[in-house]
């Protein structure tokens, strides 16, 4: 491919998707889990590399997937890399009911800018990490509602959509579980006995561990103080009863909005 790039006086980019700690996943959660993670990586890379001249080469032993992008300059390769990042973040990596936090790195290097031969290009792509530490995990939703039947019902909807669900049936229990688990989203009933949803939201927004967690407020309707809910920091609110489709759409929108800033980070482990 380097030879073809040279003869065409063109360019060639190499992308590298690597799973960190794949051996530890195989040892701790079974070989099938590790193999499933790697096969999914290769599938998502193939899905991302959409041109007929793109090539995907998986190497399970090293936990690496190479993406060869012919006639693609660095800028185009970075676009592919970012598209692959989005596919990784949006994919459900649970297998046989098990899930774990996964870490990937994404690198990009280009011939002739970064290398003059195939070996140099492979070495360069390992050095030039575009996203050195991309963390993917199953999203967690905390449901706080004193109506246990209602909480169980919406929990079942969320579990069907592959969310991990934590339930709390009082305001104080909800605050404690939010601090312990730091979920991706909190679904909060505003009308609860004792500590109501307004008080819970106020406390959550004061705590360092929970103040950035988005909150979806729920209410029976006529007693809903929308201005107060907005002032306290709820991202959205729904009035009961609501359809399953509207509920799930709202959940997915809020989780996706948050993951742009919070699901991945750069830097060393």
Short mmCIF file of C-alpha atoms in Angstrom, two decimals:
data_model
loop_
_atom_site.label_atom_id
_atom_site.label_comp_id
_atom_site.label_asym_id
_atom_site.label_seq_id
_atom_site.Cartn_x
_atom_site.Cartn_y
_atom_site.Cartn_z
CA UNK A 1 0.00 0.00 0.00
CA UNK A 2 2.91 2.36 0.70
CA UNK A 3 4.27 1.47 -2.74
CA UNK A 4 0.91 2.21 -4.35
CA UNK A 5 0.75 5.51 -2.50
CA UNK A 6 4.24 6.43 -3.72
CA UNK A 7 3.50 5.52 -7.33
CA UNK A 8 0.36 7.62 -7.28
CA UNK A 9 2.23 10.48 -5.58
CA UNK A 10 -0.64 10.35 -3.15
CA UNK A 11 -1.03 9.98 0.59
CA UNK A 12 -2.03 7.18 2.90
CA UNK A 13 -3.22 7.36 6.48
CA UNK A 14 -3.13 4.67 9.11
CA UNK A 15 -5.53 4.58 12.04
CA UNK A 16 -5.00 2.44 15.12
CA UNK A 17 -7.73 1.40 17.54
CA UNK A 18 -6.35 -0.35 20.59
CA UNK A 19 -8.13 -1.86 23.59
CA UNK A 20 -6.34 -1.34 26.88
CA UNK A 21 -6.34 -4.12 29.49
CA UNK A 22 -7.92 -6.69 27.12
CA UNK A 23 -5.94 -9.50 28.76
CA UNK A 24 -7.24 -8.42 32.18
CA UNK A 25 -10.82 -8.49 30.84
CA UNK A 26 -10.29 -12.02 29.49
CA UNK A 27 -8.79 -13.15 32.80
CA UNK A 28 -11.41 -11.52 35.00
CA UNK A 29 -14.59 -11.86 32.93
CA UNK A 30 -13.82 -14.75 30.61
CA UNK A 31 -12.33 -15.24 27.15
CA UNK A 32 -15.72 -14.93 25.49
CA UNK A 33 -16.12 -11.42 26.92
CA UNK A 34 -12.66 -10.40 25.71
CA UNK A 35 -13.24 -11.90 22.28
CA UNK A 36 -16.64 -10.22 22.06
CA UNK A 37 -15.09 -6.83 22.86
CA UNK A 38 -12.42 -7.28 20.19
CA UNK A 39 -14.83 -8.52 17.52
CA UNK A 40 -17.05 -5.51 18.22
CA UNK A 41 -14.05 -3.19 17.86
CA UNK A 42 -13.30 -4.69 14.44
CA UNK A 43 -16.95 -4.48 13.40
CA UNK A 44 -17.20 -0.80 14.39
CA UNK A 45 -13.93 -0.03 12.60
CA UNK A 46 -15.27 -1.72 9.46
CA UNK A 47 -18.51 0.23 9.78
CA UNK A 48 -16.56 3.50 10.13
CA UNK A 49 -14.16 2.90 7.23
CA UNK A 50 -16.77 3.34 4.53
CA UNK A 51 -14.74 3.87 1.30
CA UNK A 52 -14.09 0.91 -1.01
CA UNK A 53 -10.34 1.64 -0.76
CA UNK A 54 -10.34 1.51 3.05
CA UNK A 55 -9.00 -1.65 4.70
CA UNK A 56 -9.43 -2.95 8.26
CA UNK A 57 -6.88 -5.37 9.73
CA UNK A 58 -7.69 -6.79 13.20
CA UNK A 59 -4.93 -8.34 15.35
CA UNK A 60 -6.64 -9.94 18.35
CA UNK A 61 -3.40 -11.13 19.94
CA UNK A 62 -2.22 -7.54 20.43
CA UNK A 63 -5.73 -6.10 20.90
CA UNK A 64 -5.19 -3.77 17.93
CA UNK A 65 -7.26 -2.92 14.87
CA UNK A 66 -5.49 -1.11 12.02
CA UNK A 67 -7.46 1.02 9.57
CA UNK A 68 -5.70 1.76 6.27
CA UNK A 69 -7.11 4.79 4.49
CA UNK A 70 -5.84 5.20 0.94
CA UNK A 71 -5.76 8.68 -0.62
CA UNK A 72 -6.77 10.15 2.73
CA UNK A 73 -4.80 13.07 4.22
CA UNK A 74 -4.43 13.62 7.96
CA UNK A 75 -7.51 15.85 8.18
CA UNK A 76 -9.70 13.19 6.58
CA UNK A 77 -8.21 10.48 8.80
CA UNK A 78 -9.00 12.52 11.91
CA UNK A 79 -12.60 12.80 10.72
CA UNK A 80 -12.76 9.00 10.44
CA UNK A 81 -11.17 8.71 13.87
CA UNK A 82 -13.79 10.99 15.43
CA UNK A 83 -16.58 9.05 13.71
CA UNK A 84 -15.17 5.83 15.18
CA UNK A 85 -15.05 7.49 18.61
CA UNK A 86 -18.77 8.27 18.35
CA UNK A 87 -19.53 4.69 17.28
CA UNK A 88 -17.61 3.35 20.28
CA UNK A 89 -19.36 5.68 22.71
CA UNK A 90 -22.80 4.82 21.39
CA UNK A 91 -22.34 1.05 21.31
CA UNK A 92 -23.55 -1.35 24.01
CA UNK A 93 -20.53 -3.46 25.01
CA UNK A 94 -22.40 -5.77 27.38
CA UNK A 95 -22.11 -9.51 26.68
CA UNK A 96 -24.19 -12.29 28.22
CA UNK A 97 -25.55 -9.83 30.78
CA UNK A 98 -22.07 -8.65 31.82
CA UNK A 99 -20.52 -5.25 31.22
CA UNK A 100 -17.39 -3.46 32.30
CA UNK A 101 -15.69 -0.12 31.80
CA UNK A 102 -13.54 -0.24 28.67
CA UNK A 103 -10.61 1.94 27.66
CA UNK A 104 -9.44 2.47 24.10
CA UNK A 105 -6.82 4.59 22.39
CA UNK A 106 -7.12 5.97 18.87
CA UNK A 107 -4.09 7.02 16.87
CA UNK A 108 -3.56 8.46 13.39
CA UNK A 109 -0.42 8.83 11.24
CA UNK A 110 -0.03 9.76 7.57
CA UNK A 111 2.42 8.97 4.77
CA UNK A 112 4.45 10.89 3.70
CA UNK A 113 3.97 13.50 6.46
CA UNK A 114 4.86 11.23 9.38
CA UNK A 115 6.78 8.35 7.80
CA UNK A 116 8.67 7.20 4.69
CA UNK A 117 7.95 3.46 4.92
CA UNK A 118 5.48 0.99 6.38
CA UNK A 119 7.47 0.28 9.56
CA UNK A 120 7.87 3.98 10.33
CA UNK A 121 4.15 4.51 9.73
CA UNK A 122 3.22 1.75 12.20
CA UNK A 123 5.60 3.21 14.78
CA UNK A 124 4.24 6.70 14.18
CA UNK A 125 0.59 5.72 14.63
CA UNK A 126 1.45 4.26 18.05
CA UNK A 127 3.10 7.56 19.06
CA UNK A 128 0.59 10.00 17.61
CA UNK A 129 -2.44 9.21 19.77
CA UNK A 130 -5.37 11.38 18.70
CA UNK A 131 -7.47 10.13 21.64
CA UNK A 132 -5.11 8.48 24.15
CA UNK A 133 -7.74 7.47 26.68
CA UNK A 134 -11.32 6.90 25.51
CA UNK A 135 -13.50 5.40 28.25
CA UNK A 136 -16.69 3.52 27.37
CA UNK A 137 -19.05 2.08 29.93
CA UNK A 138 -22.67 1.12 30.36
CA UNK A 139 -24.72 4.20 31.21
CA UNK A 140 -26.33 4.34 34.65
CA UNK A 141 -29.66 5.94 35.52
CA UNK A 142 -30.79 6.56 39.11
CA UNK A 143 -34.57 6.54 39.55
CA UNK A 144 -35.85 8.32 42.70
CA UNK A 145 -39.58 7.82 43.27
CA UNK A 146 -41.59 6.85 46.35
CA UNK A 147 -44.03 4.93 44.13
CA UNK A 148 -42.18 1.60 43.93
CA UNK A 149 -44.45 0.15 41.23
CA UNK A 150 -43.90 3.18 39.00
CA UNK A 151 -40.14 3.11 39.66
CA UNK A 152 -39.99 -0.59 38.78
CA UNK A 153 -41.97 0.03 35.57
CA UNK A 154 -39.66 2.70 34.20
CA UNK A 155 -36.63 0.72 35.40
CA UNK A 156 -37.75 -2.18 33.20
CA UNK A 157 -37.98 0.16 30.21
CA UNK A 158 -34.45 1.40 30.85
CA UNK A 159 -33.02 -2.09 31.33
CA UNK A 160 -34.50 -3.13 27.98
CA UNK A 161 -32.53 -0.26 26.47
CA UNK A 162 -29.32 -1.60 28.11
CA UNK A 163 -29.06 1.00 30.87
CA UNK A 164 -27.89 0.03 34.32
CA UNK A 165 -30.62 1.14 36.75
CA UNK A 166 -30.41 2.03 40.43
CA UNK A 167 -33.64 2.65 42.35
CA UNK A 168 -34.28 4.74 45.46
CA UNK A 169 -37.68 5.14 47.13
CA UNK A 170 -37.13 8.27 49.23
CA UNK A 171 -35.37 11.58 48.81
CA UNK A 172 -32.64 10.84 51.36
CA UNK A 173 -31.96 7.39 49.90
CA UNK A 174 -31.73 8.98 46.47
CA UNK A 175 -29.17 11.55 47.59
CA UNK A 176 -27.00 8.86 49.22
CA UNK A 177 -27.12 6.60 46.15
CA UNK A 178 -26.37 9.52 43.84
CA UNK A 179 -23.23 10.33 45.86
CA UNK A 180 -22.16 6.69 45.99
CA UNK A 181 -22.69 5.82 42.32
CA UNK A 182 -22.44 9.16 40.42
CA UNK A 183 -24.92 8.06 37.71
CA UNK A 184 -25.11 9.50 34.21
CA UNK A 185 -28.66 10.72 34.79
CA UNK A 186 -31.16 11.06 37.64
CA UNK A 187 -34.90 10.59 37.12
CA UNK A 188 -36.57 12.39 40.02
CA UNK A 189 -40.19 12.46 41.14
CA UNK A 190 -40.98 15.93 42.47
CA UNK A 191 -43.93 14.98 44.71
CA UNK A 192 -42.64 12.67 47.44
CA UNK A 193 -43.51 12.62 51.15
CA UNK A 194 -40.91 13.90 53.58
CA UNK A 195 -38.08 15.27 51.46
CA UNK A 196 -39.71 16.18 48.15
CA UNK A 197 -38.05 16.43 44.74
CA UNK A 198 -37.36 20.15 45.06
CA UNK A 199 -35.38 19.60 48.26
CA UNK A 200 -33.58 16.62 46.75
CA UNK A 201 -32.60 18.61 43.67
CA UNK A 202 -31.36 21.51 45.80
CA UNK A 203 -29.14 19.16 47.82
CA UNK A 204 -27.81 17.38 44.73
CA UNK A 205 -26.81 20.65 43.11
CA UNK A 206 -24.91 21.68 46.24
CA UNK A 207 -22.83 18.49 46.46
CA UNK A 208 -19.56 18.40 44.51
CA UNK A 209 -20.04 14.74 43.48
CA UNK A 210 -23.54 15.26 42.09
CA UNK A 211 -23.92 18.86 40.98
CA UNK A 212 -23.10 18.16 37.32
CA UNK A 213 -25.41 15.13 36.96
CA UNK A 214 -28.39 16.01 34.73
CA UNK A 215 -31.84 15.60 36.28
CA UNK A 216 -35.09 14.67 34.56
CA UNK A 217 -37.96 15.87 36.77
CA UNK A 218 -41.27 13.98 36.84
CA UNK A 219 -44.58 15.17 38.25
CA UNK A 220 -48.29 14.47 38.23
CA UNK A 221 -48.89 17.82 36.55
CA UNK A 222 -51.05 20.35 38.33
CA UNK A 223 -48.65 20.79 41.24
CA UNK A 224 -45.56 21.19 39.07
CA UNK A 225 -43.69 24.46 39.69
CA UNK A 226 -41.88 24.74 36.37
CA UNK A 227 -40.06 27.97 37.18
CA UNK A 228 -38.70 26.50 40.40
CA UNK A 229 -37.63 23.29 38.68
CA UNK A 230 -35.72 25.23 36.03
CA UNK A 231 -34.15 27.50 38.65
CA UNK A 232 -32.95 24.47 40.62
CA UNK A 233 -31.21 23.10 37.55
CA UNK A 234 -33.36 20.33 36.06
CA UNK A 235 -32.49 19.73 32.40
CA UNK A 236 -36.00 18.69 31.42
CA UNK A 237 -39.31 17.66 32.96
CA UNK A 238 -42.13 15.30 32.03
CA UNK A 239 -45.70 15.29 33.27
CA UNK A 240 -47.22 11.92 34.21
CA UNK A 241 -48.61 10.03 32.43
CA UNK A 242 -46.23 10.06 29.46
CA UNK A 243 -45.60 7.59 26.65
CA UNK A 244 -42.75 5.09 26.71
CA UNK A 245 -41.38 6.57 23.50
CA UNK A 246 -41.25 10.13 24.88
CA UNK A 247 -39.62 8.91 28.10
CA UNK A 248 -36.88 6.89 26.37
CA UNK A 249 -36.24 9.65 23.81
CA UNK A 250 -35.77 12.17 26.63
CA UNK A 251 -33.45 9.82 28.55
CA UNK A 252 -31.27 9.14 25.52
CA UNK A 253 -31.06 12.81 24.61
CA UNK A 254 -29.95 13.83 28.11
CA UNK A 255 -27.41 11.01 28.45
CA UNK A 256 -25.95 11.74 25.01
CA UNK A 257 -25.69 15.45 25.81
CA UNK A 258 -23.75 14.69 28.98
CA UNK A 259 -21.39 12.10 27.50
CA UNK A 260 -19.94 14.67 25.08
CA UNK A 261 -18.22 16.27 28.06
CA UNK A 262 -17.99 13.50 30.64
CA UNK A 263 -17.73 9.99 29.20
CA UNK A 264 -14.16 10.25 27.88
CA UNK A 265 -11.11 12.09 29.10
CA UNK A 266 -7.52 12.47 28.01
CA UNK A 267 -4.36 11.85 30.01
CA UNK A 268 -2.73 8.90 31.71
CA UNK A 269 -4.58 6.31 33.73
#
